[in-house]
Coordinates of C-alpha atoms in Angstrom, one line a residue:
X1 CA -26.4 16.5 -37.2
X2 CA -25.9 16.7 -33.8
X3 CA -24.8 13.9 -30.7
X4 CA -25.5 13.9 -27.4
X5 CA -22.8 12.7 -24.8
X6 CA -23.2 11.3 -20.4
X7 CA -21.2 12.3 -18.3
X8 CA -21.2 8.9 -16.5
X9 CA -19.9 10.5 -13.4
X10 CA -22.3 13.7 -13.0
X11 CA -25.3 12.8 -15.2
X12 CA -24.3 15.6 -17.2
X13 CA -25.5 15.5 -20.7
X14 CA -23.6 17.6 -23.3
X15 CA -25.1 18.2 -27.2
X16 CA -22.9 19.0 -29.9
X17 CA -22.8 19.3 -33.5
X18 CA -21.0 16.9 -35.6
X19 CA -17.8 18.1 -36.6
X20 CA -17.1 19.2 -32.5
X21 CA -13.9 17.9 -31.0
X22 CA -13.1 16.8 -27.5
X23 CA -11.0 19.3 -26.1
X24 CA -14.7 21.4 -26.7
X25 CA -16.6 19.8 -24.3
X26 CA -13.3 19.2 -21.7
X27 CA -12.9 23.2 -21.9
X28 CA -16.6 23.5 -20.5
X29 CA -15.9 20.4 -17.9
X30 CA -13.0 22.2 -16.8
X31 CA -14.5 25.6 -15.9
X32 CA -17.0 23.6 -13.7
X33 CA -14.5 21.2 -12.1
X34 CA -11.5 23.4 -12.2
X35 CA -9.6 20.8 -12.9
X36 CA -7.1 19.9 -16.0
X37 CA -8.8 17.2 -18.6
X38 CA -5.9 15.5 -20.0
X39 CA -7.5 12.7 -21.6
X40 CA -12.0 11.5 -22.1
X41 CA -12.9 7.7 -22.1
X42 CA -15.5 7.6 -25.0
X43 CA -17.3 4.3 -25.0
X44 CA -15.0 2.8 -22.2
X45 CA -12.3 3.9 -24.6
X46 CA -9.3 6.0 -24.3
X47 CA -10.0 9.2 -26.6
X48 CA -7.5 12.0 -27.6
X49 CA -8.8 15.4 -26.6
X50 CA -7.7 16.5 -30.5
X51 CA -10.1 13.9 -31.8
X52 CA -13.5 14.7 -33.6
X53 CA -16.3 13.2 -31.6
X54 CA -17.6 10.3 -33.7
X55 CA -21.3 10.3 -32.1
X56 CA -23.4 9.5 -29.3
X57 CA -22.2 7.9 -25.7
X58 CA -20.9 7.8 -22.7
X59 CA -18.0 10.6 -21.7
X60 CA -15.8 10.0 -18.8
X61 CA -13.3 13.1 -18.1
X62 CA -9.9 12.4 -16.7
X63 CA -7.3 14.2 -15.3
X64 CA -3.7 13.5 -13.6
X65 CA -5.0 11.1 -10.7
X66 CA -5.4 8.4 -13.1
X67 CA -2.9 5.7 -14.0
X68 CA -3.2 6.9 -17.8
X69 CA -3.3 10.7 -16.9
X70 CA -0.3 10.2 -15.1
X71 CA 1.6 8.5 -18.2
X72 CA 0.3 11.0 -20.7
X73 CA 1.5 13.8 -18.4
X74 CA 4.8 12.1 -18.8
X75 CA 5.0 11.5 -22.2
X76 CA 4.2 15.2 -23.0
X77 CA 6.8 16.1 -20.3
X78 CA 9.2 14.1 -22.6
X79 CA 8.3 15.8 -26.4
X80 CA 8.8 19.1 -24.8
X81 CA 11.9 18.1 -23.0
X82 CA 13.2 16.9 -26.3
X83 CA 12.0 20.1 -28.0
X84 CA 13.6 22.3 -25.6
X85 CA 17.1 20.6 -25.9
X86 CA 16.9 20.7 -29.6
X87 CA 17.0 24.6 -29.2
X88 CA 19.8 24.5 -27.0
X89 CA 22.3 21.9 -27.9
X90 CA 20.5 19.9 -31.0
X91 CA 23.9 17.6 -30.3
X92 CA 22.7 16.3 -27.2
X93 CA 20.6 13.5 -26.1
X94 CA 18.3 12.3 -23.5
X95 CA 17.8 8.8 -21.8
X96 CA 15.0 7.9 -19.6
X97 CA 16.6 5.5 -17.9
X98 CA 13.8 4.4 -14.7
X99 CA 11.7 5.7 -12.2
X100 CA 13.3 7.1 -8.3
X101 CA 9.9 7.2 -6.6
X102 CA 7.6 9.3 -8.2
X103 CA 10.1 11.2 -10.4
X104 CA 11.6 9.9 -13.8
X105 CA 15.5 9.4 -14.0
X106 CA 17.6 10.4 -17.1
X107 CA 20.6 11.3 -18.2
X108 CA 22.7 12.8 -21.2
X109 CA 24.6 11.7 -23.9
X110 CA 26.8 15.0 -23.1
X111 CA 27.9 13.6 -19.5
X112 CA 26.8 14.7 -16.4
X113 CA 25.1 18.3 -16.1
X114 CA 25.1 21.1 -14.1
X115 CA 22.0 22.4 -12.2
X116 CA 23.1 25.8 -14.5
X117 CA 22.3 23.6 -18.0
X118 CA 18.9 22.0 -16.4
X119 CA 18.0 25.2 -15.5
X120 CA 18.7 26.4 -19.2
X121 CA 16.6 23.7 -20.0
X122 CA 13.8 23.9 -17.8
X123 CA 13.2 28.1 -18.8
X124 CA 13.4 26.4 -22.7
X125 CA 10.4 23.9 -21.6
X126 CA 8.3 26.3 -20.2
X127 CA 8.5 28.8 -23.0
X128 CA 7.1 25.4 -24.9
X129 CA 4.5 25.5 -22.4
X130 CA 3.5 29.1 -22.5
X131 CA 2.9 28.9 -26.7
X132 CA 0.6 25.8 -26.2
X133 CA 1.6 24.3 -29.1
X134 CA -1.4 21.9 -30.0
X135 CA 0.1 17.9 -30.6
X136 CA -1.0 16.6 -34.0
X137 CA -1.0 12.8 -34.8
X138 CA -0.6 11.2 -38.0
X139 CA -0.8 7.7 -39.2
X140 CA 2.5 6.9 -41.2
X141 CA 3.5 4.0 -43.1
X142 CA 5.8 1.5 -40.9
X143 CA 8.8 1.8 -43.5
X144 CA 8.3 5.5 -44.4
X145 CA 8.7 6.0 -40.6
X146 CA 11.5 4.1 -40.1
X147 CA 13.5 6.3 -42.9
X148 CA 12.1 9.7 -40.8
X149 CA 13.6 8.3 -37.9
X150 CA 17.0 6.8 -38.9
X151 CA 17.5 10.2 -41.1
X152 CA 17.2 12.2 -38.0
X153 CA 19.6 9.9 -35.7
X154 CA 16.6 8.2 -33.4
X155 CA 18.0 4.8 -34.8
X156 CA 15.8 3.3 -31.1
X157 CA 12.6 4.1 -32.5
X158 CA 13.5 2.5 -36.1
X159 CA 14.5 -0.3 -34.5
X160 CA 11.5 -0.7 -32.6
X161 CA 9.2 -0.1 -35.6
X162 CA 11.1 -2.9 -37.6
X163 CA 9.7 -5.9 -35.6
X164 CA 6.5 -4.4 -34.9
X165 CA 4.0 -6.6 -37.4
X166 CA 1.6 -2.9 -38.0
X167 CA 2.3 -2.0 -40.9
X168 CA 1.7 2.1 -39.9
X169 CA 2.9 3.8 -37.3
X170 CA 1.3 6.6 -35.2
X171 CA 3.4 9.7 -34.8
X172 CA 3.0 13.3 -33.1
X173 CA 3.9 16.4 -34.4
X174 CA 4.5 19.8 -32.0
X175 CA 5.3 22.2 -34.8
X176 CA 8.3 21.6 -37.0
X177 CA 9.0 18.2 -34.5
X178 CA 7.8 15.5 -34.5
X179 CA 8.3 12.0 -32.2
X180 CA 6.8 8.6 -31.1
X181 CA 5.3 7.3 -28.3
X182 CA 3.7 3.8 -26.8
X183 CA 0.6 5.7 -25.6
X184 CA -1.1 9.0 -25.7
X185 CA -0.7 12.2 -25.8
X186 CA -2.6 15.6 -23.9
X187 CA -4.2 18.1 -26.2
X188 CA -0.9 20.5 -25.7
X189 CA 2.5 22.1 -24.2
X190 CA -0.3 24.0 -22.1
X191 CA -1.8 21.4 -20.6
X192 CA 2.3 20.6 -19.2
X193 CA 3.3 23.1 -17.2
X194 CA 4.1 22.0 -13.5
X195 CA 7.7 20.5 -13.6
X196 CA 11.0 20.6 -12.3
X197 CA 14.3 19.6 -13.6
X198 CA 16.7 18.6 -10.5
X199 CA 20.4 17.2 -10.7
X200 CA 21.0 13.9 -9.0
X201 CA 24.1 11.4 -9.6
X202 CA 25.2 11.7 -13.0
X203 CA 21.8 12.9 -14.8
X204 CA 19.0 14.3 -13.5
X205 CA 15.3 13.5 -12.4
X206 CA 12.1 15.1 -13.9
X207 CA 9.7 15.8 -11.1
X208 CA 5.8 16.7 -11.7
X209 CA 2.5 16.5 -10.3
X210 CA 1.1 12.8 -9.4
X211 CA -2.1 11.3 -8.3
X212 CA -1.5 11.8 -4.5
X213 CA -0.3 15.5 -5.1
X214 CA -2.5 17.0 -8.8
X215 CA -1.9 20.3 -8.2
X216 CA 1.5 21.1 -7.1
X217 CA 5.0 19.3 -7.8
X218 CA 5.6 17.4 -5.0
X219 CA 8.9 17.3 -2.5
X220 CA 11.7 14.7 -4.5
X221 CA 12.5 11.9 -1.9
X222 CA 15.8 10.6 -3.0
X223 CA 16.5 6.5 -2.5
X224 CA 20.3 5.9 -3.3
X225 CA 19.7 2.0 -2.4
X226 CA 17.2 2.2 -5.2
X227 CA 19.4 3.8 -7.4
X228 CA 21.7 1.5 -7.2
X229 CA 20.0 -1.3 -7.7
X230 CA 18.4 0.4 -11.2
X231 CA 22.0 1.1 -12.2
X232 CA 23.2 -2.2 -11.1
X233 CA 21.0 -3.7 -13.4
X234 CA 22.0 -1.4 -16.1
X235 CA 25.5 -2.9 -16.2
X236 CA 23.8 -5.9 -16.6
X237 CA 22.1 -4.7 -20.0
X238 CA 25.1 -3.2 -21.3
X239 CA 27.1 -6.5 -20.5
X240 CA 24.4 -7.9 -22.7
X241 CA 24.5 -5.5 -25.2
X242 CA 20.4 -4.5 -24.8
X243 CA 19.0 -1.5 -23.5
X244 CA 15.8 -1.4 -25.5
X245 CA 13.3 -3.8 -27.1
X246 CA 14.6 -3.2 -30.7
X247 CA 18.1 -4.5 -29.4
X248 CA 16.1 -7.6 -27.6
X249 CA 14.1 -8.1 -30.8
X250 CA 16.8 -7.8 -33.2
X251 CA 18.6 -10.9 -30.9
X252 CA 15.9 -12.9 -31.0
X253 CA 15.8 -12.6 -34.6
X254 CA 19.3 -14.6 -34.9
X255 CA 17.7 -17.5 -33.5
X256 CA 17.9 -20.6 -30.6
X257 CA 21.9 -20.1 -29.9
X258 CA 20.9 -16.6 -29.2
X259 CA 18.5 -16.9 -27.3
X260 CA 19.8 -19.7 -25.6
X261 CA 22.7 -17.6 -24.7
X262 CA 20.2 -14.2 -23.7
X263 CA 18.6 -17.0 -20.8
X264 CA 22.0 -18.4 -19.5
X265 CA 23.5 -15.0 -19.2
X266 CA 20.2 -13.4 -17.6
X267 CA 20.1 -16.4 -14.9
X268 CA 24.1 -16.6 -14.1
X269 CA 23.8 -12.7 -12.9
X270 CA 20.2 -13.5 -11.0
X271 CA 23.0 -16.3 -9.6
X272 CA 25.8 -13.8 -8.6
X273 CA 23.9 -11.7 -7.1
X274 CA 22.2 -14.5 -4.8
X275 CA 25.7 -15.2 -3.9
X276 CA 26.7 -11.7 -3.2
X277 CA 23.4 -11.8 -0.9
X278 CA 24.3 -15.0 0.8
X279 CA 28.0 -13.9 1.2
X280 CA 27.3 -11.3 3.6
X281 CA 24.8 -12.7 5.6
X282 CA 27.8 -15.7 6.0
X283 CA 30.2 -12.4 7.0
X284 CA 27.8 -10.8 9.7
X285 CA 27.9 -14.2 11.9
X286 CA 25.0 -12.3 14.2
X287 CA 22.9 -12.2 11.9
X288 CA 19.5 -14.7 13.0
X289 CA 16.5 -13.0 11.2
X290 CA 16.3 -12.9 7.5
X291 CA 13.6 -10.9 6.2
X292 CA 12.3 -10.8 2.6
X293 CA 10.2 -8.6 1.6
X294 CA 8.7 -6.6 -1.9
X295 CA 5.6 -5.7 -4.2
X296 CA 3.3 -8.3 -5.5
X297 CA 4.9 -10.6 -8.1
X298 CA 8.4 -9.7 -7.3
X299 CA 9.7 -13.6 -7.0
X300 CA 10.0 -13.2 -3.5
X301 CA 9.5 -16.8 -3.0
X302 CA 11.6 -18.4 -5.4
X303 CA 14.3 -16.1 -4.3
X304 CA 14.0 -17.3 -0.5
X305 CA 14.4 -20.6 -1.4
X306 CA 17.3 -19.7 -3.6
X307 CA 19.2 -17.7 -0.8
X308 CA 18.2 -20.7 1.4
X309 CA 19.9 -23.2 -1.1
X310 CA 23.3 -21.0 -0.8
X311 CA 23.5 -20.9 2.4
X312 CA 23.3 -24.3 2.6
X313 CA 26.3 -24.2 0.5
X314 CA 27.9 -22.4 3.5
X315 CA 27.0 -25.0 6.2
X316 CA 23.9 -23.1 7.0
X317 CA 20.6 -24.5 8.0
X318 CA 17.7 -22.1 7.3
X319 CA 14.6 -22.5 8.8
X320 CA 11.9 -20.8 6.8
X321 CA 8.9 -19.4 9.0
X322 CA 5.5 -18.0 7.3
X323 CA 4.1 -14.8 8.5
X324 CA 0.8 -15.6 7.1
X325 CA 0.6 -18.4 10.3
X326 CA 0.7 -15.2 12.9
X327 CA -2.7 -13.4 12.0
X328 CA -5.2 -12.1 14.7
X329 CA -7.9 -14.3 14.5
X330 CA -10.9 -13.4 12.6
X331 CA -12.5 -11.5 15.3
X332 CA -9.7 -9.4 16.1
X333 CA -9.1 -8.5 12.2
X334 CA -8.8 -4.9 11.5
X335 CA -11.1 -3.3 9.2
X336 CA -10.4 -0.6 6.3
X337 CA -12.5 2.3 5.4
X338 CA -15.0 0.4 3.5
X339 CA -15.7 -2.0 6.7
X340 CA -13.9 -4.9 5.3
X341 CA -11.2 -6.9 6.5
X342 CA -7.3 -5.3 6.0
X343 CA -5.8 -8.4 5.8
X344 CA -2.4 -6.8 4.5
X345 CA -2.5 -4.3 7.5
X346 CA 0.6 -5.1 10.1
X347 CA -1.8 -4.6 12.7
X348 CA -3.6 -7.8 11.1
X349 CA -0.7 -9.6 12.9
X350 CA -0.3 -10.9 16.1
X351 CA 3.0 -8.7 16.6
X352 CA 3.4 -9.5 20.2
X353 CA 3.5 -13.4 19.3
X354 CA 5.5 -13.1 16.6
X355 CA 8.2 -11.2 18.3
X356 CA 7.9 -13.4 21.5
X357 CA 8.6 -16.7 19.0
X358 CA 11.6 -15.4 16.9
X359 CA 13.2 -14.0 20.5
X360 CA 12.6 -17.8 22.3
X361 CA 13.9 -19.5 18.6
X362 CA 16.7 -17.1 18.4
X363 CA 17.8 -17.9 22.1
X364 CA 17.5 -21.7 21.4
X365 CA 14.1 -22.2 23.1
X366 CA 12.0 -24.8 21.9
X367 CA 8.9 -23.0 20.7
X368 CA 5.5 -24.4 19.5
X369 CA 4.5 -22.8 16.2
X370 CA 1.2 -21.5 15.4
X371 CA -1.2 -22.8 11.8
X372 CA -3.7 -20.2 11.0
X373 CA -6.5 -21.7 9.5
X374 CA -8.0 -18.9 7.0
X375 CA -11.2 -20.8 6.6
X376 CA -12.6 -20.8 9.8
X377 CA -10.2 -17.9 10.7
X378 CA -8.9 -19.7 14.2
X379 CA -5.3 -19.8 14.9
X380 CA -4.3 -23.6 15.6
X381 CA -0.6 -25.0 16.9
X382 CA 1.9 -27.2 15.0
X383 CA 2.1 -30.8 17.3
X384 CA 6.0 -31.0 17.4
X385 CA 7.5 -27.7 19.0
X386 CA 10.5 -26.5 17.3
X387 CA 13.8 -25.6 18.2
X388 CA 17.0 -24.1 16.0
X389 CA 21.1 -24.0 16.6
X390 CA 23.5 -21.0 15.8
X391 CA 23.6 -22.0 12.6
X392 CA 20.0 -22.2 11.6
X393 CA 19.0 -18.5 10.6
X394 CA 15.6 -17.9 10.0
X395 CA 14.3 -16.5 6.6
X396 CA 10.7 -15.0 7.1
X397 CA 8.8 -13.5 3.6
X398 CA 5.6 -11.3 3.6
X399 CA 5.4 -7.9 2.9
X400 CA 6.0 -6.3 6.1
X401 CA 9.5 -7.5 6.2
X402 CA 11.1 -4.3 5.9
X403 CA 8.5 -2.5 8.9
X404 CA 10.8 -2.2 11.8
X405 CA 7.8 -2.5 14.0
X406 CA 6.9 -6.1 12.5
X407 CA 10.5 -7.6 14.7
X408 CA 11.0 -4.1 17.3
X409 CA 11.9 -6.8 19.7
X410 CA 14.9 -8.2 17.5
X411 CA 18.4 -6.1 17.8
X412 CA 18.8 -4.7 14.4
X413 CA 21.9 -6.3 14.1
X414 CA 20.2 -10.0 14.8
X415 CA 18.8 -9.2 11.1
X416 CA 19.6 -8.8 7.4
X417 CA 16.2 -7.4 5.6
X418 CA 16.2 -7.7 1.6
X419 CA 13.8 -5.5 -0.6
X420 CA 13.2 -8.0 -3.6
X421 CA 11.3 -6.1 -6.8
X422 CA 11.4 -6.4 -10.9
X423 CA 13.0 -3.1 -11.7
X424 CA 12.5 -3.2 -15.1
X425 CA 15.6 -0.9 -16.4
X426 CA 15.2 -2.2 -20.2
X427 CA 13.0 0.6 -22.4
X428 CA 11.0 0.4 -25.4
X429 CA 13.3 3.2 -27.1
X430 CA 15.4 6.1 -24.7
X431 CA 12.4 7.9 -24.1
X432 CA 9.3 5.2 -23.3
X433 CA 10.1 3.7 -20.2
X434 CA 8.7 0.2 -19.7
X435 CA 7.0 1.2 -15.9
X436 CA 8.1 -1.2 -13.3
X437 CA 4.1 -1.9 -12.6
X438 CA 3.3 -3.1 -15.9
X439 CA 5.6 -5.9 -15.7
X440 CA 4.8 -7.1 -12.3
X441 CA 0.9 -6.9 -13.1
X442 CA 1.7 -8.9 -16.3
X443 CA 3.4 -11.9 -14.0
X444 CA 1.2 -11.3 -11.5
X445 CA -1.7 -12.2 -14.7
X446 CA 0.1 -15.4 -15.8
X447 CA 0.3 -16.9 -12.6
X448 CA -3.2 -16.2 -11.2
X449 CA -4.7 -18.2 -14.6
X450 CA -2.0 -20.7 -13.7
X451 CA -2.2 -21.5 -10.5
X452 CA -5.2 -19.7 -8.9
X453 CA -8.0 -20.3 -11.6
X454 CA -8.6 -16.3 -11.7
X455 CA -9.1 -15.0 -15.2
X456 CA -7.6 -11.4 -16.4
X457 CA -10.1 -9.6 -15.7
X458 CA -10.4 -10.7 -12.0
X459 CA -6.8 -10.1 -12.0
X460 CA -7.5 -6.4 -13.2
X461 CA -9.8 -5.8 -10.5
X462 CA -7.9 -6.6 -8.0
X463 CA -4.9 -4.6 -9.1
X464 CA -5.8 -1.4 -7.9
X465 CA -6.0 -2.1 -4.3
X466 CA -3.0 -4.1 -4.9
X467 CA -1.0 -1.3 -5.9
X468 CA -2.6 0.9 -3.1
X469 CA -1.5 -1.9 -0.2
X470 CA 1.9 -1.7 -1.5
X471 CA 2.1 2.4 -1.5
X472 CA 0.5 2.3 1.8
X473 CA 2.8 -0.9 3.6
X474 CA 5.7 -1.6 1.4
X475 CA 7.5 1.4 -0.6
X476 CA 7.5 3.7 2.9
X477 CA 10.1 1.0 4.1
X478 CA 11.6 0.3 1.2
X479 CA 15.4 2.0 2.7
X480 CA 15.2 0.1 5.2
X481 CA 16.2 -2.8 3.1
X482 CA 20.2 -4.0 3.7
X483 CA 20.0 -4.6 0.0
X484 CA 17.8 -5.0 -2.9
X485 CA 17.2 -7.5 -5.2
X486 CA 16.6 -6.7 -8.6
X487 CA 14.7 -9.7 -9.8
X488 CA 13.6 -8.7 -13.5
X489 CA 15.2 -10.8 -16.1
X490 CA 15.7 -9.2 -19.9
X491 CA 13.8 -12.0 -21.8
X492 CA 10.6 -12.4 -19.5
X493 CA 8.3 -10.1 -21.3
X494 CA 8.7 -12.3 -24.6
X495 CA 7.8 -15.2 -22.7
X496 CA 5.2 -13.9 -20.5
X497 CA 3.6 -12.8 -23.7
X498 CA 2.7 -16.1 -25.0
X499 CA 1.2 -16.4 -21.9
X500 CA -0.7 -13.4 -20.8
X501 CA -1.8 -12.6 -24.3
X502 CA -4.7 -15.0 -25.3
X503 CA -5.6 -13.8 -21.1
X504 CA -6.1 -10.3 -22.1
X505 CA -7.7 -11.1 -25.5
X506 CA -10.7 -12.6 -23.6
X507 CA -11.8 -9.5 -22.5
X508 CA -14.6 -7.5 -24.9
X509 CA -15.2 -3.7 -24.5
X510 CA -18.1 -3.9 -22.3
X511 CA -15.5 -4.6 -19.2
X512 CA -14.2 -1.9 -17.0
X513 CA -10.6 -2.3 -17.7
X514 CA -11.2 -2.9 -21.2
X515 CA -8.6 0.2 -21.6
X516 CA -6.2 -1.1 -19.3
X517 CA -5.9 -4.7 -21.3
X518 CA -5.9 -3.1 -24.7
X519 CA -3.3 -1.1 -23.3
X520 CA -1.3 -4.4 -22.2
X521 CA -2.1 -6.2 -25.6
X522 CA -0.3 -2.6 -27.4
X523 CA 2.4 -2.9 -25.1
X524 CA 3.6 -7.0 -25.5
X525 CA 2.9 -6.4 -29.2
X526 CA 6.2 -4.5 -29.5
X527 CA 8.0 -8.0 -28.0
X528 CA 8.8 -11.0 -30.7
X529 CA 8.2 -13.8 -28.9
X530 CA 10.4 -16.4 -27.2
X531 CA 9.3 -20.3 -27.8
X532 CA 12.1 -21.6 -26.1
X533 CA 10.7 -22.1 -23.0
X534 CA 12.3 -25.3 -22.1
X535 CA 15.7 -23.5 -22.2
X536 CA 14.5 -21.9 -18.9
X537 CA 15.8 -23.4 -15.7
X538 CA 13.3 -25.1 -13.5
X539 CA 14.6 -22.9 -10.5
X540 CA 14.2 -19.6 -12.7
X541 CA 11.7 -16.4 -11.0
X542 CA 10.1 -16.6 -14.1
X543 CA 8.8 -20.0 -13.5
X544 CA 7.1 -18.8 -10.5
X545 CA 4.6 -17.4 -12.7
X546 CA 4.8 -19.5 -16.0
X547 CA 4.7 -22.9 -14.1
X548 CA 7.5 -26.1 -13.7
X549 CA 9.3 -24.7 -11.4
X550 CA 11.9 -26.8 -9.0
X551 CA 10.3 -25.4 -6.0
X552 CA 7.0 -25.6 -4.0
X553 CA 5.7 -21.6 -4.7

């Protein structure tokens, strides 16, 4: 018996005999395309290239440039990492603790290591590489792998099976190891061999090919603001006592007065560190110009009107100023490649106005405000002109807040910029990372059902250029920050669960991003849920997105 497979993106048609396996037909795509097949989508479904093709269909060959090539690239970076320091000190551990740009931060359980040891390491890792050690997975029963786990010290990943309601587990095997992850695998070692093992602060960050740079590791761009604002957060989960989902599931478990407790806790620091913000604005007394600024779904509005409320506390009078009312008009719009409108381009904005108002406010002008009116495109004025005292600072949001060129006009020390984002720190076990992305596109989900009568699938469509805009005219600037704002919470992703769930259950197989929301639905099944939603305050981030919330969002 034999199958015939498309290649949806070349026309391509392949025939093979039953019995063939993916990897077969990726070697004979990579010879044309020269490039490295990490992963096929079968069906619009994520296959492993180790699989036996089932039958006839559509084949879709994918490489690093991919969201899911980049994660499986990862992940196999990880098993041999964890292979390699088995051979060299089977005593020591590894944490992935977060992301530092496009590198993956971790540290040891032996302390801080010298570029000598990573080097040891990294020579250890690519020996993996060179024997190509093909990954095998097997199903497992759920309690069977819990006992594997626990017996060899990975008491994380036991945890994390125990509230999971499969009652199997998938795990991979690299010769006499074997290890879990949330996701898949490439075929083998061979498929990993562009990496580099660099020492920064106490650990050290893994750096490897991504989308913008396939072929070569790319130059590491160190942020220490962003840094400390993952470990910052960090502090906060061990003064919790939860650095993975097992520890948050095994909480909820206990019940209301837990969980009642997790919220209060979560909020009070989200609290303290508004006040910390807040504090030193008060301190700098030049200060005029408040700019907030982040990725989408960061709570940058909630938190604006939360600074604002504490520095009322101090006597302060902020005047809040929208940067959406200072766009060209319509005819003056830039376009991007495709012809269309680049509405999140700074050059979209009438920078010359802008600058011109917040100088005239600042110097205690009165100043007529413009209304832009996105339906017809027209600016229009506010009637009553407005003008502000020394103690009325102004807090602008939009995502060029951190651009210097967006308020060139404005002495730097006239201005306090904040980079607010939800850097998720917690994992699903030390070595799958819960990505940053993920959480904000889950928010980002709930809240356009809620409040913008989009479904998640128009949601998913969107994304992309989402995440593009905010590599393109947010992260750049993201230094320029006086501080960030860490505005993830530990207990969100069991309550955006109940949310976003039945959302990304409504779409069937025959959608594009069919992969990408069975992905989602994998990944908030590891969560036990949180019911108690009414124990969240009404001035919460979280009910930004979820809805009730004290302010007008």
């Amino acid at each position: 018996m034999s199958f015939i497979l498309r290649d949806i993106n070349t026309e391509k048609t392949y025939q093979v005999e039953k019995g063939t396996k993916f990897i077969d037909i990726a070697k004979e795509y990579e010879k044309i395309s020269r490039k490295s097949v990490l992963y096929v989508k079968f069906n619009n479904d994520i296959k492993e290239l180790f699989e036996n093709i089932p039958k006839s269909g559509e084949i879709e060959f994918c490489d690093i440039t991919t969201p899911d090539g980049i994660r499986i690239y990862r992940r196999g970076l990880f098993f041999i990492l964890y292979m390699a320091l088995k051979q060299i000190n089977k005593n020591d551990k590894f944490f992935v603790n977060n992301t530092l740009n496009d590198a993956m931060y971790c540290e040891f359980s032996s302390g801080v290591p010298t570029q000598d040891y990573l080097n040891l390491i990294e020579n250890k890792m690519h020996e993996i590489v060179e024997k190509d050690i093909v990954f095998q997975k097997k199903t497992i029963d759920k309690f069977e792998a819990i006992d594997m786990f626990s017996k060899i010290g990975e008491i994380d990943k036991a945890l994390l099976f125990k509230y999971r309601k499969k009652s199997s587990v998938n795990v991979y095997f690299a010769g006499e190891y074997f290890n879990y992850f949330y996701g898949y695998l490439p075929y083998s070692t061979g498929y990993l061999s562009k990496f580099k093992l660099k020492k920064v602060e106490n650990g050290f960050v893994i750096i490897h090919p991504t989308p913008k740079s396939p072929d070569k590791i790319p130059e590491f761009n160190y942020s220490k603001k962003l840094f400390v604002a993952f470990e910052e957060y960090k502090n906060w989960l061990d003064i919790m006592e939860i650095n993975t989902v097992g520890e948050l599931n095994s909480l909820i478990s206990q019940g209301t007065e837990k969980v009642r407790e997790l919220i209060r806790i979560a909020e009070v620091l989200h609290e303290k560190k508004y006040s910390i913000i807040t504090d030193e604005i008060v301190r700098r007394k030049e200060i005029r110009l408040i700019t907030i600024a982040g990725p989408s779904s960061s709570g940058k509005t909630t938190s604006a009107k939360r600074i604002a409320l504490h520095l009322k506390v101090h006597g302060l009078k902020p005047v809040p100023i929208s940067l959406d009312d200072f766009f060209l008009e319509r005819d003056k719009t830039p376009r991007d490649e495709k012809g269309n409108y680049d509405f999140e381009s700074i050059k979209a904005l009438d920078l010359d106005l802008f600058n011109q108002t917040m100088n005239e406010l600042i110097k205690g002008k009165e100043v007529k405000l413009p209304k832009f009116d996105f339906k017809s495109g027209k600016r229009l004025w506010h009637d009553e002109p407005l003008q502000i005292k020394e103690n009325q600072p102004i807090i602008i949001e939009g995502i060029h807040g951190l651009n210097e060129i967006l308020t060139a006009s404005i002495p730097r020390e006239k201005k306090y910029k904040i980079y607010a984002s939800s850097l998720t720190q917690m994992n699903l076990d030390r070595m799958d990372r819960i990505p940053t992305t993920d959480t904000r596109l889950i928010r980002r989900m709930v809240r356009d059902y809620n409040f913008r009568g989009y479904s998640a699938s128009d949601t998913l469509n969107i994304w992309p250029s989402v995440v593009k805009g905010e590599h393109k005219y947010i992260f750049p600037f993201q230094d320029e920050a006086d501080i960030m704002f860490n505005s993830h919470l530990v207990y969100e992703l069991a309550i955006l669960k109940l949310f976003a769930e039945p959302l990304l259950l409504s779409i069937d197989k025959s959608h594009p991003h069919y992969t990408e929301a069975k992905r989602l639905l994998r990944f908030l099944d590891y969560f036990l849920p949180i019911t108690e939603i009414e124990e969240i305050p009404r001035t919460s981030i979280i009910r930004e997105f979820i809805g009730k919330s004290a302010f007008k969002t």
